[in-house]
XYZ file of C-alpha atoms in Angstrom:
178
model
C 0.000 0.000 0.000
C 1.469 3.370 -1.046
C -0.059 5.756 1.449
C -3.643 4.477 1.429
C -4.751 6.316 -1.733
C -3.166 9.605 -0.686
C -2.122 11.825 -3.612
C 0.575 13.678 -1.699
C 4.207 12.869 -2.517
C 6.113 11.236 0.365
C 9.307 13.345 0.490
C 9.147 16.183 3.021
C 10.119 19.027 0.659
C 7.825 17.879 -2.140
C 5.100 17.256 0.420
C 5.407 20.864 1.651
C 5.182 22.143 -1.950
C 2.167 19.896 -2.571
C 0.412 21.098 0.592
C 1.135 24.735 -0.291
C -0.173 24.322 -3.851
C -3.249 22.447 -2.630
C -3.931 25.190 -0.100
C -3.610 27.807 -2.889
C -6.014 25.836 -5.079
C -8.572 25.573 -2.260
C -8.322 29.326 -1.587
C -8.713 30.046 -5.322
C -11.810 27.822 -5.580
C -13.463 29.504 -2.640
C -12.570 32.936 -4.043
C -13.966 31.996 -7.461
C -17.213 30.708 -5.913
C -17.644 34.058 -4.222
C -16.831 35.917 -7.447
C -19.383 33.986 -9.476
C -22.030 34.713 -6.831
C -21.128 38.407 -6.850
C -20.888 38.521 -10.629
C -24.430 37.213 -10.989
C -25.589 40.407 -9.277
C -23.474 42.493 -11.693
C -25.649 45.617 -11.478
C -25.331 45.925 -7.702
C -22.229 47.059 -5.825
C -20.154 44.128 -4.582
C -19.995 43.199 -0.932
C -16.508 44.380 -0.054
C -14.803 42.743 2.914
C -12.515 45.725 3.492
C -9.558 45.678 5.863
C -6.039 47.121 5.919
C -3.799 45.414 3.382
C -0.515 46.057 1.593
C -0.621 46.151 -2.203
C 2.995 44.968 -2.548
C 2.163 41.918 -0.430
C -0.882 41.118 -2.602
C 1.307 41.391 -5.717
C 3.843 38.974 -4.168
C 1.108 36.446 -3.296
C -0.377 36.502 -6.803
C 3.081 36.397 -8.411
C 3.772 33.213 -6.415
C 0.581 31.649 -7.848
C 1.471 32.398 -11.506
C 5.260 32.025 -11.240
C 5.329 28.343 -12.236
C 3.252 28.901 -15.391
C 5.358 31.949 -16.272
C 8.638 30.026 -15.914
C 7.258 27.114 -17.978
C 6.614 29.581 -20.816
C 10.009 31.287 -20.527
C 8.508 34.438 -18.993
C 10.498 36.540 -16.534
C 8.257 37.925 -13.793
C 9.452 41.315 -12.511
C 7.877 43.204 -9.606
C 8.858 46.815 -8.960
C 7.820 49.096 -6.120
C 8.761 52.743 -5.740
C 9.563 53.087 -2.059
C 7.315 52.273 0.892
C 3.615 52.375 0.034
C 0.784 53.228 2.413
C -1.589 50.467 3.474
C -4.913 50.314 1.670
C -8.283 49.702 3.243
C -9.704 47.369 0.634
C -10.907 43.839 -0.019
C -7.612 41.957 -0.434
C -9.189 38.858 -2.010
C -10.931 40.912 -4.676
C -7.774 42.924 -5.400
C -5.891 39.624 -5.760
C -8.550 38.571 -8.270
C -7.841 41.708 -10.333
C -4.099 41.080 -10.230
C -4.567 37.414 -11.115
C -6.783 38.274 -14.109
C -4.260 40.815 -15.397
C -1.205 38.586 -14.853
C -2.826 35.550 -16.485
C -3.859 37.690 -19.470
C -0.262 38.930 -19.741
C 1.112 35.371 -19.596
C -1.393 34.216 -22.224
C -0.241 37.099 -24.467
C 3.338 35.717 -24.441
C 3.185 32.060 -25.531
C 6.824 32.196 -26.702
C 8.184 33.912 -23.594
C 8.873 37.494 -22.612
C 8.738 39.770 -19.582
C 5.765 40.374 -17.276
C 6.223 43.471 -15.125
C 4.087 44.617 -12.207
C 4.944 48.140 -11.086
C 3.585 49.861 -7.976
C 3.925 53.577 -7.363
C 2.286 56.257 -5.279
C 0.538 59.116 -7.041
C -1.054 61.682 -4.688
C -3.598 59.696 -2.641
C -3.546 56.641 -4.921
C -1.435 53.570 -5.492
C -1.004 53.063 -9.232
C -0.545 49.422 -10.191
C 0.681 48.775 -13.738
C 0.751 45.274 -15.220
C 2.606 45.180 -18.546
C 3.953 42.505 -20.858
C 6.049 42.140 -23.996
C 3.324 40.247 -25.882
C 1.951 41.038 -29.331
C -0.412 43.774 -28.120
C -4.041 44.384 -28.996
C -5.897 46.046 -31.840
C -7.807 49.301 -31.290
C -11.061 47.282 -31.475
C -9.841 44.735 -28.907
C -8.832 47.525 -26.538
C -12.225 49.219 -27.006
C -14.136 45.981 -26.214
C -11.778 44.446 -23.637
C -13.852 45.375 -20.568
C -17.181 44.238 -22.034
C -18.616 41.117 -20.373
C -18.106 37.961 -22.478
C -15.545 39.600 -24.797
C -12.456 37.433 -25.190
C -9.588 37.121 -27.659
C -8.717 33.686 -26.247
C -10.161 30.406 -27.479
C -10.629 29.157 -23.916
C -11.682 32.482 -22.397
C -15.159 33.211 -21.063
C -14.545 36.955 -21.286
C -15.466 37.888 -17.736
C -11.980 38.596 -16.349
C -11.533 42.223 -17.369
C -15.222 43.116 -16.896
C -14.954 41.775 -13.366
C -11.620 43.510 -12.804
C -13.125 46.864 -13.793
C -16.158 46.321 -11.548
C -13.984 45.424 -8.539
C -11.690 48.423 -9.051
C -14.589 50.846 -9.573
C -16.516 49.478 -6.567
C -13.375 50.327 -4.541
C -13.525 53.896 -5.885
C -10.612 53.376 -8.273
C -10.189 53.522 -12.041
C -8.757 51.047 -14.528
C -7.461 51.719 -18.018
C -5.897 49.740 -20.825
């Protein structure tokens, strides 16, 4: 018997990685369940579970989730922060959703590798977060329609990612632009 049907690898280090990844997956599933529920009431403001959080920490957490996929595709993931940033009072899970949507889109735009950069800077009373990539870019029409629900340039995309990202940012009192 090899562990009584357990999927986890036996070695300690690999077991820790497995447990960490599994924990990330569980957190993502629960976050996605909540998002789908909230998305179904698209016209209403979202229920924001606001608390103090650090944007650079959220970027690090999301970067850790996408890092493996990025490396597999030959993508360098660069995070930049201009000095110490003030804490935000925001919904950290929803902000992580925005970052995840933007980083996955950037990775998908670079199938042959490239550089994904997330830059954080302070501008008056705001924290400006820029996610950029060295992919092929978008047409004027794609940029115009990118935030529309169900618009996607990807074969596997549902087209809710950027619409949801805009809603989350705007419900926090922020703005998003492409």
